[in-house]
Amino acid sequence: MLALELYRSVPRYVAARALGERIPGLLAGPIAPLRLVNREEPVVPGEGWGRVKPRLSGICGSDLATLSGRASFYFSPLVSMPFVPGHEVVGELYDELDGLPAGTRVVLEPVLSCAARGLEPCGSCAAGATGRCDRVTVGHVAAGLQTGYCADTGGGWGGMFVAHRSQVHPVPDRMTDSRAVLVEPLACAIHAVLRARPEPGASVLVVGAGTVGMLALLALREFTAAGPVVVVAKHPRQRELAMQVGATEVTGPRDAVTALRRSTHAYRLSPARGLPYLLGGVDVALDCVGSKASLELALRTTRSGGRVVLAGMPAAGADLSPVWFRELEVAGAYAAGTELTGDGPASTFDLAMDLAAEAPLEGMVGAVYPLARWREALDHAFAAGRLGTVKVAFDPRKD
Ligand SMILES: [Zn+2]
């Protein structure tokens, strides 16, 4: 089968890290540690596993961070090389799988937790918090926090991958593939918003208006009674879309501190070096970018005792002074699992599947590429915000 494969290349990784931020177009060029290969189909590793043929696979910010060398070395023992990326997937079952007939369209819940690994559930898995699984490096398949980072499973950027029954969710017939491929990022956004848990009427800041920011905004309006939501968006198309999806106000990154000072009636201070900050500010902030600048903006504009949620893979190096001085609560939001709702515990993916059926997601998958055009696809994904595209995806069935 044809697949894109990420291989270990320390020189390329270091080069990408050194140059990637400054030379656009380079990342998908000759130094990207990715290649299109003809590779053996992954082998079903045990009971409860089956093969899935991807129909659409999204390109995620964490994929781009991995490819550009921005991901922390922290993650290196949590992956096994070489792997086929792709964890935002809608596909169809190639084999019958535990009562689901071959041909069933499914979305992938990518975390490779205890159930998939053939292990007795760890404490987190037993509680339904599969994203917090402690055993993502052992069991039936090689190390890999998720499908799309594991050498044994294949991933969505290839012609076939294997998934455990616990990882697949059937898609309703009426849902299009371009909606279904957003179920995984939507589940992550819902999880982030429920980790942020704004009180009714609370003021919220969403930093970033890419896929994560936009879906977090949708989830805020669907699952919380948050009050005013200010969205920080870099590009004109993102600003329009954020207003349509439920933002109260949209601001650019440069004007954000001033806009938030005004909307929250805070005091604005300018330190001798670095970004200005607020005394006062929003009740809750979600960093949906994962850069040093985005996290610092969130930390510097959240009121004392407020909550800051890291919804994207974070960059290193943010100044934590406001966490201490403002007694902020900083919370991570990784993947999905089980949420406590008014009706009791619910799978985040079930919530996401329901929301994906109703939400205004038309046009969010703005471009679809065959695997062979991967350089173009990645260039497009790196520049998506500027080009007015929310999500770029591969269709591995296409030539
Ligand atoms: Zn576990």
mmCIF file of N, CA, C and O in Angstrom, residues 12-67:
data_model
loop_
_atom_site.group_PDB
_atom_site.id
_atom_site.type_symbol
_atom_site.label_atom_id
_atom_site.label_comp_id
_atom_site.label_asym_id
_atom_site.label_seq_id
_atom_site.Cartn_x
_atom_site.Cartn_y
_atom_site.Cartn_z
ATOM 1 N N ARG A 12 17.812 16.196 9.904
ATOM 2 C CA ARG A 12 16.678 16.904 9.324
ATOM 3 C C ARG A 12 15.826 17.547 10.412
ATOM 4 O O ARG A 12 15.312 18.635 10.244
ATOM 5 N N TYR A 13 15.683 16.829 11.509
ATOM 6 C CA TYR A 13 14.888 17.352 12.617
ATOM 7 C C TYR A 13 15.510 18.637 13.149
ATOM 8 O O TYR A 13 14.855 19.645 13.326
ATOM 9 N N VAL A 14 16.822 18.584 13.341
ATOM 10 C CA VAL A 14 17.521 19.756 13.873
ATOM 11 C C VAL A 14 17.448 20.900 12.860
ATOM 12 O O VAL A 14 17.204 22.048 13.216
ATOM 13 N N ALA A 15 17.604 20.571 11.568
ATOM 14 C CA ALA A 15 17.540 21.607 10.539
ATOM 15 C C ALA A 15 16.148 22.228 10.503
ATOM 16 O O ALA A 15 16.011 23.444 10.418
ATOM 17 N N ALA A 16 15.122 21.383 10.599
ATOM 18 C CA ALA A 16 13.757 21.906 10.563
ATOM 19 C C ALA A 16 13.527 22.830 11.748
ATOM 20 O O ALA A 16 12.940 23.902 11.625
ATOM 21 N N ARG A 17 14.048 22.422 12.881
ATOM 22 C CA ARG A 17 13.872 23.210 14.085
ATOM 23 C C ARG A 17 14.580 24.556 13.942
ATOM 24 O O ARG A 17 14.073 25.585 14.366
ATOM 25 N N ALA A 18 15.761 24.534 13.334
ATOM 26 C CA ALA A 18 16.545 25.759 13.224
ATOM 27 C C ALA A 18 15.988 26.688 12.152
ATOM 28 O O ALA A 18 15.990 27.890 12.320
ATOM 29 N N LEU A 19 15.539 26.121 11.051
ATOM 30 C CA LEU A 19 15.194 26.948 9.890
ATOM 31 C C LEU A 19 13.698 27.100 9.676
ATOM 32 O O LEU A 19 13.255 28.035 9.049
ATOM 33 N N GLY A 20 12.957 26.128 10.197
ATOM 34 C CA GLY A 20 11.546 26.011 9.826
ATOM 35 C C GLY A 20 10.738 27.263 10.070
ATOM 36 O O GLY A 20 9.898 27.639 9.257
ATOM 37 N N GLU A 21 10.998 27.953 11.155
ATOM 38 C CA GLU A 21 10.188 29.113 11.489
ATOM 39 C C GLU A 21 10.443 30.238 10.499
ATOM 40 O O GLU A 21 9.621 31.105 10.320
ATOM 41 N N ARG A 22 11.639 30.243 9.903
ATOM 42 C CA ARG A 22 12.015 31.415 9.121
ATOM 43 C C ARG A 22 11.840 31.242 7.624
ATOM 44 O O ARG A 22 11.775 32.202 6.904
ATOM 45 N N ILE A 23 11.818 29.999 7.133
ATOM 46 C CA ILE A 23 11.780 29.812 5.693
ATOM 47 C C ILE A 23 10.505 29.071 5.292
ATOM 48 O O ILE A 23 10.461 27.853 5.332
ATOM 49 N N PRO A 24 9.453 29.827 4.943
ATOM 50 C CA PRO A 24 8.207 29.161 4.581
ATOM 51 C C PRO A 24 8.409 28.311 3.338
ATOM 52 O O PRO A 24 9.179 28.661 2.454
ATOM 53 N N GLY A 25 7.746 27.212 3.280
ATOM 54 C CA GLY A 25 7.861 26.337 2.115
ATOM 55 C C GLY A 25 8.957 25.305 2.274
ATOM 56 O O GLY A 25 8.994 24.327 1.563
ATOM 57 N N LEU A 26 9.833 25.537 3.256
ATOM 58 C CA LEU A 26 10.947 24.611 3.442
ATOM 59 C C LEU A 26 10.486 23.319 4.114
ATOM 60 O O LEU A 26 11.005 22.242 3.837
ATOM 61 N N LEU A 27 9.484 23.463 4.979
ATOM 62 C CA LEU A 27 9.127 22.320 5.814
ATOM 63 C C LEU A 27 8.614 21.152 5.007
ATOM 64 O O LEU A 27 8.881 20.012 5.311
ATOM 65 N N ALA A 28 7.863 21.453 3.969
ATOM 66 C CA ALA A 28 7.341 20.369 3.157
ATOM 67 C C ALA A 28 8.324 20.040 2.035
ATOM 68 O O ALA A 28 8.048 19.224 1.188
ATOM 69 N N GLY A 29 9.457 20.694 2.022
ATOM 70 C CA GLY A 29 10.448 20.507 0.974
ATOM 71 C C GLY A 29 11.413 19.396 1.306
ATOM 72 O O GLY A 29 11.072 18.455 2.019
ATOM 73 N N PRO A 30 12.628 19.499 0.821
ATOM 74 C CA PRO A 30 13.548 18.357 0.888
ATOM 75 C C PRO A 30 13.987 17.965 2.297
ATOM 76 O O PRO A 30 14.486 16.863 2.477
ATOM 77 N N ILE A 31 13.812 18.822 3.308
ATOM 78 C CA ILE A 31 14.272 18.393 4.631
ATOM 79 C C ILE A 31 13.178 17.776 5.494
ATOM 80 O O ILE A 31 13.444 17.314 6.587
ATOM 81 N N ALA A 32 11.926 17.776 5.039
ATOM 82 C CA ALA A 32 10.873 17.170 5.847
ATOM 83 C C ALA A 32 11.192 15.688 6.048
ATOM 84 O O ALA A 32 11.536 14.994 5.099
ATOM 85 N N PRO A 33 11.114 15.186 7.274
ATOM 86 C CA PRO A 33 11.436 13.772 7.519
ATOM 87 C C PRO A 33 10.268 12.854 7.150
ATOM 88 O O PRO A 33 9.944 11.922 7.848
ATOM 89 N N LEU A 34 9.636 13.156 6.031
ATOM 90 C CA LEU A 34 8.464 12.400 5.591
ATOM 91 C C LEU A 34 8.760 11.909 4.180
ATOM 92 O O LEU A 34 9.440 12.591 3.418
ATOM 93 N N ARG A 35 8.269 10.719 3.834
ATOM 94 C CA ARG A 35 8.453 10.236 2.473
ATOM 95 C C ARG A 35 7.253 9.380 2.083
ATOM 96 O O ARG A 35 6.610 8.770 2.948
ATOM 97 N N LEU A 36 6.976 9.359 0.783
ATOM 98 C CA LEU A 36 5.904 8.518 0.263
ATOM 99 C C LEU A 36 6.522 7.173 -0.074
ATOM 100 O O LEU A 36 7.486 7.111 -0.833
ATOM 101 N N VAL A 37 6.007 6.119 0.512
ATOM 102 C CA VAL A 37 6.622 4.800 0.326
ATOM 103 C C VAL A 37 5.553 3.759 -0.021
ATOM 104 O O VAL A 37 4.363 3.962 0.227
ATOM 105 N N ASN A 38 6.028 2.670 -0.592
ATOM 106 C CA ASN A 38 5.187 1.509 -0.746
ATOM 107 C C ASN A 38 5.516 0.600 0.419
ATOM 108 O O ASN A 38 6.654 0.158 0.558
ATOM 109 N N ARG A 39 4.561 0.349 1.273
ATOM 110 C CA ARG A 39 4.856 -0.282 2.538
ATOM 111 C C ARG A 39 3.909 -1.457 2.727
ATOM 112 O O ARG A 39 2.802 -1.449 2.186
ATOM 113 N N GLU A 40 4.330 -2.457 3.461
ATOM 114 C CA GLU A 40 3.455 -3.591 3.772
ATOM 115 C C GLU A 40 2.245 -3.090 4.548
ATOM 116 O O GLU A 40 2.394 -2.215 5.392
ATOM 117 N N GLU A 41 1.088 -3.677 4.267
ATOM 118 C CA GLU A 41 -0.075 -3.337 5.085
ATOM 119 C C GLU A 41 0.181 -3.756 6.528
ATOM 120 O O GLU A 41 0.792 -4.799 6.769
ATOM 121 N N PRO A 42 -0.268 -2.973 7.492
ATOM 122 C CA PRO A 42 -0.068 -3.381 8.889
ATOM 123 C C PRO A 42 -0.842 -4.668 9.190
ATOM 124 O O PRO A 42 -1.881 -4.935 8.594
ATOM 125 N N VAL A 43 -0.287 -5.456 10.093
ATOM 126 C CA VAL A 43 -0.858 -6.756 10.436
ATOM 127 C C VAL A 43 -1.763 -6.588 11.659
ATOM 128 O O VAL A 43 -1.412 -5.873 12.596
ATOM 129 N N VAL A 44 -2.936 -7.244 11.606
ATOM 130 C CA VAL A 44 -3.847 -7.206 12.750
ATOM 131 C C VAL A 44 -3.122 -7.815 13.956
ATOM 132 O O VAL A 44 -2.692 -8.966 13.899
ATOM 133 N N PRO A 45 -2.924 -7.038 15.049
ATOM 134 C CA PRO A 45 -2.049 -7.502 16.121
ATOM 135 C C PRO A 45 -2.706 -8.421 17.152
ATOM 136 O O PRO A 45 -2.000 -8.965 18.000
ATOM 137 N N GLY A 46 -4.008 -8.590 17.092
ATOM 138 C CA GLY A 46 -4.620 -9.458 18.098
ATOM 139 C C GLY A 46 -6.135 -9.411 18.030
ATOM 140 O O GLY A 46 -6.723 -8.857 17.095
ATOM 141 N N GLU A 47 -6.707 -10.010 19.048
ATOM 142 C CA GLU A 47 -8.165 -10.096 19.195
ATOM 143 C C GLU A 47 -8.781 -8.693 19.231
ATOM 144 O O GLU A 47 -8.232 -7.802 19.871
ATOM 145 N N GLY A 48 -9.897 -8.545 18.525
ATOM 146 C CA GLY A 48 -10.623 -7.270 18.619
ATOM 147 C C GLY A 48 -10.082 -6.190 17.701
ATOM 148 O O GLY A 48 -10.505 -5.038 17.780
ATOM 149 N N TRP A 49 -9.123 -6.556 16.830
ATOM 150 C CA TRP A 49 -8.564 -5.592 15.887
ATOM 151 C C TRP A 49 -9.053 -5.889 14.478
ATOM 152 O O TRP A 49 -9.339 -7.028 14.141
ATOM 153 N N GLY A 50 -9.118 -4.856 13.638
ATOM 154 C CA GLY A 50 -9.461 -5.059 12.234
ATOM 155 C C GLY A 50 -8.830 -3.982 11.377
ATOM 156 O O GLY A 50 -8.283 -3.005 11.894
ATOM 157 N N ARG A 51 -8.900 -4.211 10.046
ATOM 158 C CA ARG A 51 -8.297 -3.240 9.129
ATOM 159 C C ARG A 51 -9.314 -2.157 8.742
ATOM 160 O O ARG A 51 -10.505 -2.443 8.626
ATOM 161 N N VAL A 52 -8.817 -0.953 8.571
ATOM 162 C CA VAL A 52 -9.667 0.187 8.183
ATOM 163 C C VAL A 52 -9.031 0.859 6.974
ATOM 164 O O VAL A 52 -7.818 1.105 6.959
ATOM 165 N N LYS A 53 -9.857 1.152 5.965
ATOM 166 C CA LYS A 53 -9.386 1.902 4.782
ATOM 167 C C LYS A 53 -9.792 3.357 4.950
ATOM 168 O O LYS A 53 -10.980 3.678 4.956
ATOM 169 N N PRO A 54 -8.809 4.255 5.094
ATOM 170 C CA PRO A 54 -9.153 5.661 5.285
ATOM 171 C C PRO A 54 -9.838 6.261 4.046
ATOM 172 O O PRO A 54 -9.481 5.932 2.916
ATOM 173 N N ARG A 55 -10.810 7.107 4.282
ATOM 174 C CA ARG A 55 -11.496 7.866 3.211
ATOM 175 C C ARG A 55 -11.026 9.330 3.222
ATOM 176 O O ARG A 55 -10.786 9.899 2.187
ATOM 177 N N LEU A 56 -10.908 9.893 4.409
ATOM 178 C CA LEU A 56 -10.344 11.240 4.575
ATOM 179 C C LEU A 56 -9.527 11.243 5.863
ATOM 180 O O LEU A 56 -9.959 10.675 6.870
ATOM 181 N N SER A 57 -8.353 11.910 5.817
ATOM 182 C CA SER A 57 -7.513 12.027 7.017
ATOM 183 C C SER A 57 -7.023 13.457 7.133
ATOM 184 O O SER A 57 -6.354 13.957 6.224
ATOM 185 N N GLY A 58 -7.327 14.078 8.243
ATOM 186 C CA GLY A 58 -6.955 15.473 8.437
ATOM 187 C C GLY A 58 -5.475 15.641 8.734
ATOM 188 O O GLY A 58 -4.782 14.708 9.155
ATOM 189 N N ILE A 59 -4.991 16.853 8.478
ATOM 190 C CA ILE A 59 -3.645 17.256 8.899
ATOM 191 C C ILE A 59 -3.839 18.128 10.129
ATOM 192 O O ILE A 59 -4.519 19.145 10.076
ATOM 193 N N CYS A 60 -3.250 17.693 11.253
ATOM 194 C CA CYS A 60 -3.489 18.333 12.554
ATOM 195 C C CYS A 60 -2.292 19.220 12.903
ATOM 196 O O CYS A 60 -1.173 18.979 12.444
ATOM 197 N N GLY A 61 -2.525 20.216 13.747
ATOM 198 C CA GLY A 61 -1.435 21.059 14.236
ATOM 199 C C GLY A 61 -0.316 20.254 14.875
ATOM 200 O O GLY A 61 0.864 20.598 14.729
ATOM 201 N N SER A 62 -0.665 19.159 15.562
ATOM 202 C CA SER A 62 0.376 18.344 16.196
ATOM 203 C C SER A 62 1.214 17.617 15.134
ATOM 204 O O SER A 62 2.412 17.401 15.323
ATOM 205 N N ASP A 63 0.604 17.271 13.994
ATOM 206 C CA ASP A 63 1.377 16.694 12.883
ATOM 207 C C ASP A 63 2.372 17.717 12.362
ATOM 208 O O ASP A 63 3.538 17.395 12.097
ATOM 209 N N LEU A 64 1.908 18.947 12.197
ATOM 210 C CA LEU A 64 2.782 19.996 11.671
ATOM 211 C C LEU A 64 3.910 20.288 12.658
ATOM 212 O O LEU A 64 5.056 20.504 12.259
ATOM 213 N N ALA A 65 3.589 20.279 13.966
ATOM 214 C CA ALA A 65 4.620 20.508 14.982
ATOM 215 C C ALA A 65 5.666 19.399 14.922
ATOM 216 O O ALA A 65 6.875 19.639 15.018
ATOM 217 N N THR A 66 5.209 18.153 14.747
ATOM 218 C CA THR A 66 6.131 17.021 14.660
ATOM 219 C C THR A 66 7.023 17.148 13.432
ATOM 220 O O THR A 66 8.241 16.972 13.502
ATOM 221 N N LEU A 67 6.413 17.494 12.288
ATOM 222 C CA LEU A 67 7.177 17.585 11.036
ATOM 223 C C LEU A 67 8.158 18.745 11.028
ATOM 224 O O LEU A 67 9.202 18.677 10.406
#
